[in-house]
Amino acid sequence: MNQNFRQDRVTGAGDLIRGPGPVLVGILNVTPDSFSDGGEFRDVEAAVARAERMLDEGAHVIDVGGESTRPGSDPISPEEEMRRVVPVICEILDERPDAVISIDTYRARTAEAGLEAGASIVNDVTALRGDGEMVKIVADAGCPVILMHMQGEPKTMQKNPQYDDVVREVRDFLEERADYAVSCGVEPENIVLDPGIGFGKTAEHNLALLRRLDAIADIGFPVLVGASRKGFIGGITGVDEARERIFGTVVATVLAYERGATFFRVHDVRANREALAMAEAILGTGLGFPRGNQTR
Ligand code: HH2
């Protein structure tokens, strides 16, 4: 166990992911170029205000990212990524010491810096393939990790995504990545799987995965869905402006919940929380949303 990580935080995050009921992960992009909110939360003050608002609206986790992975995006340097995210994590925790923070990065050094600053979950869109050192950071920290499927890399992934059977291939990939993580010392109860909506997938691929999320949930780990405001929702609903794709997003959230997803990475926390509260009530699955902001 790496003692630089704040053990109380990591334990709290583990309890959170193992708890019952849906988990709302609020998106905080500290980037100039994210697809729906790029540039909005670049300075620390604006980013912290956004995080606090999402916590007040019911987010259980704040996912802080310093590099856009939107289709066509270029990577930035690790130094720049750390410069963007570490002060924001520190400042959120100064204001809200109980906040659970995940760090959205595929770089081990950034993950390590984020964990040292007080983040307690690693969200890796490469599912531990992007940086050979990442699995060790996660295993040593004993923290939860989100393993996401992506075909190709952000720069080119939407050019011509191809699958014979998208559900089977994504399922097999995630199962293999979870096995790899466990073989390297990650605790199985710290793993969350994510089909990677919009990452090397056409609208049809995204819809097939959302329709058959039960196949991903059957692997035996909690499932995260990140459909919020994404392009395929714009294509279906005719809403060009990403930040206006709230209605399409909440339908994706609710139907994903019905099919077994329990983590939802969203921009619009309040709308998704209210939709999930209704879904829980109708399905009779709920323990009752809303619960305390950060303690479940
Ligand atoms: N989507 C994005 C970024 N990180 N992480 C997980 N686990 N799952 C996702 O679906 C996911 C993710 C892309 O969305 P966003 O952060 O809003 O935009 P950008 O990459 O342009 O910053």
mmCIF file of C-alpha atoms and ligand atoms in Angstrom:
data_model
loop_
_atom_site.group_PDB
_atom_site.id
_atom_site.type_symbol
_atom_site.label_atom_id
_atom_site.label_comp_id
_atom_site.label_asym_id
_atom_site.label_seq_id
_atom_site.Cartn_x
_atom_site.Cartn_y
_atom_site.Cartn_z
ATOM 1 C CA MET A 1 0.000 0.000 0.000
ATOM 2 C CA ASN A 2 1.394 3.376 -0.976
ATOM 3 C CA GLN A 3 1.140 5.532 2.128
ATOM 4 C CA ASN A 4 1.107 8.762 0.101
ATOM 5 C CA PHE A 5 -2.485 7.976 -0.810
ATOM 6 C CA ARG A 6 -5.099 9.004 1.674
ATOM 7 C CA GLN A 7 -6.319 5.656 2.888
ATOM 8 C CA ASP A 8 -9.490 6.996 4.499
ATOM 9 C CA ARG A 9 -10.559 8.385 1.145
ATOM 10 C CA VAL A 10 -9.839 5.204 -0.789
ATOM 11 C CA THR A 11 -11.800 3.140 1.722
ATOM 12 C CA GLY A 12 -14.722 5.562 1.500
ATOM 13 C CA ALA A 13 -14.747 5.305 -2.285
ATOM 14 C CA GLY A 14 -14.707 1.507 -2.065
ATOM 15 C CA ASP A 15 -17.728 1.596 0.247
ATOM 16 C CA LEU A 16 -19.445 3.904 -2.217
ATOM 17 C CA ILE A 17 -18.977 1.645 -5.201
ATOM 18 C CA ARG A 18 -20.025 -1.445 -3.300
ATOM 19 C CA GLY A 19 -23.117 0.269 -1.889
ATOM 20 C CA PRO A 20 -26.572 -0.361 -3.308
ATOM 21 C CA GLY A 21 -28.357 1.871 -5.780
ATOM 22 C CA PRO A 22 -27.311 4.167 -8.580
ATOM 23 C CA VAL A 23 -24.168 6.276 -8.327
ATOM 24 C CA LEU A 24 -24.108 9.641 -10.068
ATOM 25 C CA VAL A 25 -20.706 10.668 -11.343
ATOM 26 C CA GLY A 26 -20.658 14.376 -12.199
ATOM 27 C CA ILE A 27 -18.379 15.369 -15.083
ATOM 28 C CA LEU A 28 -15.848 18.131 -14.512
ATOM 29 C CA ASN A 29 -13.785 18.796 -17.615
ATOM 30 C CA VAL A 30 -10.912 21.139 -16.836
ATOM 31 C CA THR A 31 -10.123 21.434 -20.526
ATOM 32 C CA PRO A 32 -10.310 24.097 -23.216
ATOM 33 C CA ASP A 33 -11.816 21.724 -25.783
ATOM 34 C CA SER A 34 -14.247 19.138 -24.367
ATOM 35 C CA PHE A 35 -17.120 18.476 -26.720
ATOM 36 C CA SER A 36 -19.937 19.957 -24.663
ATOM 37 C CA ASP A 37 -18.381 22.162 -22.007
ATOM 38 C CA GLY A 38 -14.837 22.851 -23.224
ATOM 39 C CA GLY A 39 -13.375 26.042 -21.803
ATOM 40 C CA GLU A 40 -16.175 26.593 -19.292
ATOM 41 C CA PHE A 41 -14.311 25.378 -16.212
ATOM 42 C CA ARG A 42 -10.709 26.122 -17.052
ATOM 43 C CA ASP A 43 -9.887 28.271 -14.087
ATOM 44 C CA VAL A 44 -9.841 26.708 -10.659
ATOM 45 C CA GLU A 45 -12.569 28.906 -9.234
ATOM 46 C CA ALA A 46 -15.072 28.116 -11.983
ATOM 47 C CA ALA A 47 -14.221 24.414 -11.791
ATOM 48 C CA VAL A 48 -14.737 24.272 -8.026
ATOM 49 C CA ALA A 49 -18.029 26.166 -8.274
ATOM 50 C CA ARG A 50 -19.193 23.637 -10.862
ATOM 51 C CA ALA A 51 -18.143 20.719 -8.644
ATOM 52 C CA GLU A 52 -19.972 22.178 -5.652
ATOM 53 C CA ARG A 53 -23.085 22.681 -7.687
ATOM 54 C CA MET A 54 -23.019 19.064 -8.872
ATOM 55 C CA LEU A 55 -22.515 17.863 -5.286
ATOM 56 C CA ASP A 56 -25.446 19.975 -4.144
ATOM 57 C CA GLU A 57 -27.550 18.471 -6.927
ATOM 58 C CA GLY A 58 -26.783 14.955 -5.719
ATOM 59 C CA ALA A 59 -23.559 13.818 -7.404
ATOM 60 C CA HIS A 60 -21.878 11.050 -5.413
ATOM 61 C CA VAL A 61 -18.564 11.376 -7.271
ATOM 62 C CA ILE A 62 -16.896 14.208 -9.200
ATOM 63 C CA ASP A 63 -14.893 12.952 -12.192
ATOM 64 C CA VAL A 64 -12.087 15.431 -12.895
ATOM 65 C CA GLY A 65 -10.466 15.252 -16.334
ATOM 66 C CA GLY A 66 -7.723 17.406 -17.848
ATOM 67 C CA GLU A 67 -7.614 16.036 -21.395
ATOM 68 C CA SER A 68 -10.476 15.833 -23.854
ATOM 69 C CA THR A 69 -10.951 12.417 -25.460
ATOM 70 C CA ARG A 70 -13.618 13.614 -27.868
ATOM 71 C CA PRO A 71 -13.377 12.227 -31.401
ATOM 72 C CA GLY A 72 -10.492 13.882 -33.275
ATOM 73 C CA SER A 73 -8.765 15.194 -30.151
ATOM 74 C CA ASP A 74 -4.990 15.240 -29.718
ATOM 75 C CA PRO A 75 -3.226 14.146 -26.529
ATOM 76 C CA ILE A 76 -1.647 16.794 -24.285
ATOM 77 C CA SER A 77 1.551 16.464 -22.229
ATOM 78 C CA PRO A 78 1.399 14.743 -18.832
ATOM 79 C CA GLU A 79 2.718 17.938 -17.216
ATOM 80 C CA GLU A 80 -0.073 20.004 -18.700
ATOM 81 C CA GLU A 81 -2.648 17.413 -17.663
ATOM 82 C CA MET A 82 -1.397 17.448 -14.058
ATOM 83 C CA ARG A 83 -1.210 21.238 -14.032
ATOM 84 C CA ARG A 84 -4.886 21.354 -14.968
ATOM 85 C CA VAL A 85 -6.298 18.764 -12.582
ATOM 86 C CA VAL A 86 -4.264 18.704 -9.347
ATOM 87 C CA PRO A 87 -5.089 22.251 -8.137
ATOM 88 C CA VAL A 88 -8.756 21.635 -8.872
ATOM 89 C CA ILE A 89 -8.823 18.397 -6.853
ATOM 90 C CA CYS A 90 -7.081 20.123 -3.921
ATOM 91 C CA GLU A 91 -9.427 23.077 -4.000
ATOM 92 C CA ILE A 92 -12.606 20.961 -4.215
ATOM 93 C CA LEU A 93 -11.444 19.013 -1.176
ATOM 94 C CA ASP A 94 -10.628 22.210 0.700
ATOM 95 C CA GLU A 95 -14.198 23.351 0.142
ATOM 96 C CA ARG A 96 -15.848 19.925 0.483
ATOM 97 C CA PRO A 97 -13.612 17.570 2.447
ATOM 98 C CA ASP A 98 -16.093 14.675 2.115
ATOM 99 C CA ALA A 99 -16.317 14.814 -1.671
ATOM 100 C CA VAL A 100 -15.390 11.620 -3.527
ATOM 101 C CA ILE A 101 -13.259 12.454 -6.554
ATOM 102 C CA SER A 102 -12.277 10.290 -9.474
ATOM 103 C CA ILE A 103 -9.483 11.207 -11.815
ATOM 104 C CA ASP A 104 -10.177 10.708 -15.522
ATOM 105 C CA THR A 105 -6.778 9.824 -16.950
ATOM 106 C CA TYR A 106 -4.937 6.977 -18.639
ATOM 107 C CA ARG A 107 -1.531 8.177 -17.446
ATOM 108 C CA ALA A 108 -0.015 6.604 -14.346
ATOM 109 C CA ARG A 109 1.788 9.777 -13.282
ATOM 110 C CA THR A 110 -1.362 11.846 -13.438
ATOM 111 C CA ALA A 111 -3.345 9.179 -11.604
ATOM 112 C CA GLU A 112 -0.694 9.057 -8.904
ATOM 113 C CA ALA A 113 -0.651 12.851 -8.540
ATOM 114 C CA GLY A 114 -4.452 12.897 -8.422
ATOM 115 C CA LEU A 115 -4.592 10.191 -5.753
ATOM 116 C CA GLU A 116 -1.972 11.991 -3.710
ATOM 117 C CA ALA A 117 -4.061 15.167 -3.943
ATOM 118 C CA GLY A 118 -7.031 13.247 -2.513
ATOM 119 C CA ALA A 119 -8.830 11.634 -5.458
ATOM 120 C CA SER A 120 -9.876 8.084 -4.642
ATOM 121 C CA ILE A 121 -11.071 6.519 -7.905
ATOM 122 C CA VAL A 122 -9.214 6.166 -11.230
ATOM 123 C CA ASN A 123 -11.254 6.403 -14.434
ATOM 124 C CA ASP A 124 -9.133 4.950 -17.247
ATOM 125 C CA VAL A 125 -10.661 5.159 -20.735
ATOM 126 C CA THR A 126 -7.962 2.786 -22.009
ATOM 127 C CA ALA A 127 -8.772 0.102 -19.402
ATOM 128 C CA LEU A 128 -5.116 -0.018 -18.242
ATOM 129 C CA ARG A 129 -3.683 -0.331 -21.780
ATOM 130 C CA GLY A 130 -2.573 3.291 -22.175
ATOM 131 C CA ASP A 131 0.248 3.236 -19.643
ATOM 132 C CA GLY A 132 1.971 0.069 -18.455
ATOM 133 C CA GLU A 133 2.509 1.571 -14.997
ATOM 134 C CA MET A 134 -1.136 2.310 -14.347
ATOM 135 C CA VAL A 135 -2.165 -1.077 -13.006
ATOM 136 C CA LYS A 136 0.496 -0.894 -10.317
ATOM 137 C CA ILE A 137 -0.659 2.555 -9.206
ATOM 138 C CA VAL A 138 -4.229 1.322 -8.887
ATOM 139 C CA ALA A 139 -3.303 -1.960 -7.190
ATOM 140 C CA ASP A 140 -0.976 -0.218 -4.711
ATOM 141 C CA ALA A 141 -3.544 2.462 -3.896
ATOM 142 C CA GLY A 142 -6.235 -0.176 -3.372
ATOM 143 C CA CYS A 143 -8.662 2.212 -5.029
ATOM 144 C CA PRO A 144 -11.645 1.600 -7.313
ATOM 145 C CA VAL A 145 -10.909 1.721 -11.043
ATOM 146 C CA ILE A 146 -13.220 2.203 -14.011
ATOM 147 C CA LEU A 147 -12.167 0.121 -17.020
ATOM 148 C CA MET A 148 -13.629 1.416 -20.287
ATOM 149 C CA HIS A 149 -13.807 -0.114 -23.767
ATOM 150 C CA MET A 150 -12.494 1.932 -26.669
ATOM 151 C CA GLN A 151 -11.799 0.792 -30.231
ATOM 152 C CA GLY A 152 -8.792 2.679 -31.651
ATOM 153 C CA GLU A 153 -7.773 6.002 -30.154
ATOM 154 C CA PRO A 154 -9.601 9.333 -29.857
ATOM 155 C CA LYS A 155 -7.862 10.950 -32.855
ATOM 156 C CA THR A 156 -9.246 8.417 -35.322
ATOM 157 C CA MET A 157 -11.723 6.211 -33.460
ATOM 158 C CA GLN A 158 -14.856 7.525 -35.156
ATOM 159 C CA LYS A 159 -13.483 7.205 -38.737
ATOM 160 C CA ASN A 160 -14.805 3.723 -39.431
ATOM 161 C CA PRO A 161 -15.590 1.657 -36.351
ATOM 162 C CA GLN A 162 -16.127 -2.009 -37.214
ATOM 163 C CA TYR A 163 -17.378 -4.981 -35.207
ATOM 164 C CA ASP A 164 -18.758 -8.395 -36.134
ATOM 165 C CA ASP A 165 -20.781 -8.453 -32.936
ATOM 166 C CA VAL A 166 -20.294 -5.314 -30.866
ATOM 167 C CA VAL A 167 -21.910 -6.649 -27.699
ATOM 168 C CA ARG A 168 -19.866 -9.850 -27.649
ATOM 169 C CA GLU A 169 -16.605 -8.064 -28.508
ATOM 170 C CA VAL A 170 -17.035 -5.353 -25.882
ATOM 171 C CA ARG A 171 -18.078 -7.949 -23.321
ATOM 172 C CA ASP A 172 -15.042 -10.161 -24.078
ATOM 173 C CA PHE A 173 -12.707 -7.171 -23.943
ATOM 174 C CA LEU A 174 -14.010 -5.983 -20.577
ATOM 175 C CA GLU A 175 -13.861 -9.475 -19.125
ATOM 176 C CA GLU A 176 -10.246 -9.832 -20.272
ATOM 177 C CA ARG A 177 -9.309 -6.411 -18.829
ATOM 178 C CA ALA A 178 -10.918 -7.240 -15.504
ATOM 179 C CA ASP A 179 -9.011 -10.559 -15.407
ATOM 180 C CA TYR A 180 -5.791 -8.689 -16.210
ATOM 181 C CA ALA A 181 -6.406 -6.151 -13.440
ATOM 182 C CA VAL A 182 -7.112 -8.902 -10.907
ATOM 183 C CA SER A 183 -4.009 -10.838 -12.013
ATOM 184 C CA CYS A 184 -1.961 -7.693 -11.279
ATOM 185 C CA GLY A 185 -3.338 -7.307 -7.767
ATOM 186 C CA VAL A 186 -6.440 -5.127 -8.191
ATOM 187 C CA GLU A 187 -9.188 -6.292 -5.831
ATOM 188 C CA PRO A 188 -12.202 -7.559 -7.821
ATOM 189 C CA GLU A 189 -14.548 -5.474 -5.682
ATOM 190 C CA ASN A 190 -12.698 -2.351 -6.845
ATOM 191 C CA ILE A 191 -13.516 -2.880 -10.536
ATOM 192 C CA VAL A 192 -16.226 -1.042 -12.491
ATOM 193 C CA LEU A 193 -16.750 -1.811 -16.203
ATOM 194 C CA ASP A 194 -17.838 0.640 -18.894
ATOM 195 C CA PRO A 195 -18.805 -0.189 -22.515
ATOM 196 C CA GLY A 196 -17.403 3.185 -23.649
ATOM 197 C CA ILE A 197 -20.363 4.805 -25.369
ATOM 198 C CA GLY A 198 -19.074 6.851 -28.330
ATOM 199 C CA PHE A 199 -15.522 5.528 -28.215
ATOM 200 C CA GLY A 200 -14.920 3.894 -31.598
ATOM 201 C CA LYS A 201 -18.626 3.183 -32.126
ATOM 202 C CA THR A 202 -21.351 4.222 -34.526
ATOM 203 C CA ALA A 203 -24.789 5.248 -33.258
ATOM 204 C CA GLU A 204 -25.958 1.678 -34.006
ATOM 205 C CA HIS A 205 -23.113 0.246 -31.933
ATOM 206 C CA ASN A 206 -23.972 2.572 -29.022
ATOM 207 C CA LEU A 207 -27.632 1.594 -29.212
ATOM 208 C CA ALA A 208 -26.858 -2.127 -29.382
ATOM 209 C CA LEU A 209 -24.683 -1.812 -26.277
ATOM 210 C CA LEU A 210 -27.296 0.172 -24.360
ATOM 211 C CA ARG A 211 -29.985 -2.331 -25.398
ATOM 212 C CA ARG A 212 -27.891 -5.283 -24.215
ATOM 213 C CA LEU A 213 -26.223 -3.819 -21.141
ATOM 214 C CA ASP A 214 -27.383 -6.898 -19.268
ATOM 215 C CA ALA A 215 -24.678 -8.815 -21.172
ATOM 216 C CA ILE A 216 -22.041 -6.481 -19.732
ATOM 217 C CA ALA A 217 -23.571 -6.561 -16.242
ATOM 218 C CA ASP A 218 -23.524 -10.386 -16.407
ATOM 219 C CA ILE A 219 -19.716 -10.309 -16.273
ATOM 220 C CA GLY A 220 -20.241 -9.686 -12.575
ATOM 221 C CA PHE A 221 -18.921 -6.162 -11.950
ATOM 222 C CA PRO A 222 -20.802 -2.886 -11.559
ATOM 223 C CA VAL A 223 -21.375 -1.154 -14.901
ATOM 224 C CA LEU A 224 -20.914 2.553 -15.658
ATOM 225 C CA VAL A 225 -22.606 4.247 -18.602
ATOM 226 C CA GLY A 226 -21.359 7.532 -20.022
ATOM 227 C CA ALA A 227 -23.917 8.562 -22.631
ATOM 228 C CA SER A 228 -24.377 12.121 -21.378
ATOM 229 C CA ARG A 229 -24.914 14.669 -24.191
ATOM 230 C CA LYS A 230 -23.042 12.474 -26.693
ATOM 231 C CA GLY A 231 -23.346 12.858 -30.438
ATOM 232 C CA PHE A 232 -25.597 9.860 -31.110
ATOM 233 C CA ILE A 233 -28.225 11.443 -28.824
ATOM 234 C CA GLY A 234 -28.036 14.578 -30.970
ATOM 235 C CA GLY A 235 -28.426 12.458 -34.097
ATOM 236 C CA ILE A 236 -31.538 10.718 -32.795
ATOM 237 C CA THR A 237 -33.255 13.695 -31.159
ATOM 238 C CA GLY A 238 -32.197 16.365 -33.646
ATOM 239 C CA VAL A 239 -30.653 18.469 -30.862
ATOM 240 C CA ASP A 240 -27.435 19.889 -32.303
ATOM 241 C CA GLU A 241 -26.337 21.820 -29.224
ATOM 242 C CA ALA A 242 -24.648 19.293 -26.922
ATOM 243 C CA ARG A 243 -25.637 21.002 -23.685
ATOM 244 C CA GLU A 244 -29.299 20.817 -24.689
ATOM 245 C CA ARG A 245 -29.341 17.019 -25.006
ATOM 246 C CA ILE A 246 -30.710 16.531 -21.492
ATOM 247 C CA PHE A 247 -33.948 14.727 -22.338
ATOM 248 C CA GLY A 248 -32.235 12.208 -24.584
ATOM 249 C CA THR A 249 -29.589 11.685 -21.912
ATOM 250 C CA VAL A 250 -32.021 10.919 -19.104
ATOM 251 C CA VAL A 251 -33.820 8.327 -21.221
ATOM 252 C CA ALA A 252 -30.488 6.615 -21.864
ATOM 253 C CA THR A 253 -29.765 6.758 -18.116
ATOM 254 C CA VAL A 254 -33.096 5.266 -17.088
ATOM 255 C CA LEU A 255 -33.088 2.453 -19.648
ATOM 256 C CA ALA A 256 -29.465 1.658 -18.809
ATOM 257 C CA TYR A 257 -30.413 1.472 -15.142
ATOM 258 C CA GLU A 258 -33.252 -0.910 -15.967
ATOM 259 C CA ARG A 259 -30.761 -3.122 -17.798
ATOM 260 C CA GLY A 260 -28.302 -3.296 -14.911
ATOM 261 C CA ALA A 261 -26.028 -0.229 -15.022
ATOM 262 C CA THR A 262 -25.548 1.443 -11.645
ATOM 263 C CA PHE A 263 -23.010 4.195 -12.381
ATOM 264 C CA PHE A 264 -23.921 7.173 -14.559
ATOM 265 C CA ARG A 265 -21.317 9.666 -15.716
ATOM 266 C CA VAL A 266 -23.344 12.796 -16.433
ATOM 267 C CA HIS A 267 -23.113 16.536 -16.939
ATOM 268 C CA ASP A 268 -26.662 17.340 -15.796
ATOM 269 C CA VAL A 269 -26.793 15.871 -12.318
ATOM 270 C CA ARG A 270 -30.179 17.092 -11.198
ATOM 271 C CA ALA A 271 -32.081 15.874 -14.263
ATOM 272 C CA ASN A 272 -30.472 12.442 -14.107
ATOM 273 C CA ARG A 273 -31.000 12.161 -10.341
ATOM 274 C CA GLU A 274 -34.687 12.942 -10.641
ATOM 275 C CA ALA A 275 -35.101 10.519 -13.545
ATOM 276 C CA LEU A 276 -33.352 7.767 -11.593
ATOM 277 C CA ALA A 277 -35.476 8.466 -8.519
ATOM 278 C CA MET A 278 -38.579 7.859 -10.629
ATOM 279 C CA ALA A 279 -37.069 4.763 -12.223
ATOM 280 C CA GLU A 280 -36.208 3.337 -8.809
ATOM 281 C CA ALA A 281 -39.694 4.035 -7.525
ATOM 282 C CA ILE A 282 -41.471 2.486 -10.521
ATOM 283 C CA LEU A 283 -39.192 -0.526 -10.760
ATOM 284 C CA GLY A 284 -39.382 -1.011 -7.008
ATOM 285 C CA THR A 285 -35.622 -1.345 -6.840
ATOM 286 C CA GLY A 286 -34.810 1.769 -4.926
ATOM 287 C CA LEU A 287 -33.602 2.383 -1.459
ATOM 288 C CA GLY A 288 -34.706 5.939 -2.054
ATOM 289 C CA PHE A 289 -33.039 8.747 -3.932
ATOM 290 C CA PRO A 290 -32.038 11.316 -2.875
ATOM 291 C CA ARG A 291 -29.663 10.173 -0.247
ATOM 292 C CA GLY A 292 -27.021 12.287 1.459
ATOM 293 C CA ASN A 293 -24.763 13.992 -1.012
ATOM 294 C CA GLN A 294 -21.603 12.066 -0.389
ATOM 295 C CA THR A 295 -22.557 9.352 2.045
ATOM 296 C CA ARG A 296 -24.613 6.445 0.874
HETATM 297 N N1 HH2 B 1 -16.621 9.718 -21.815
HETATM 298 C C1 HH2 B 1 -15.814 10.800 -21.924
HETATM 299 C C2 HH2 B 1 -14.701 10.950 -21.087
HETATM 300 N N2 HH2 B 1 -14.429 10.030 -20.132
HETATM 301 N N3 HH2 B 1 -14.967 8.019 -19.028
HETATM 302 C C3 HH2 B 1 -15.753 6.934 -18.910
HETATM 303 N N4 HH2 B 1 -15.478 6.004 -17.977
HETATM 304 N N5 HH2 B 1 -16.838 6.724 -19.715
HETATM 305 C C4 HH2 B 1 -17.183 7.624 -20.691
HETATM 306 O O1 HH2 B 1 -18.165 7.379 -21.417
HETATM 307 C C5 HH2 B 1 -16.360 8.781 -20.861
HETATM 308 C C6 HH2 B 1 -15.241 8.949 -19.991
HETATM 309 C C7 HH2 B 1 -16.105 11.823 -22.968
HETATM 310 O O2 HH2 B 1 -17.028 12.747 -22.520
HETATM 311 P P1 HH2 B 1 -16.656 14.184 -21.915
HETATM 312 O O3 HH2 B 1 -15.746 14.065 -20.733
HETATM 313 O O4 HH2 B 1 -17.927 14.891 -21.638
HETATM 314 O O5 HH2 B 1 -15.930 14.945 -23.081
HETATM 315 P P2 HH2 B 1 -14.405 15.155 -23.497
HETATM 316 O O6 HH2 B 1 -13.754 13.840 -23.686
HETATM 317 O O7 HH2 B 1 -14.499 15.934 -24.783
HETATM 318 O O8 HH2 B 1 -13.745 15.933 -22.389
#
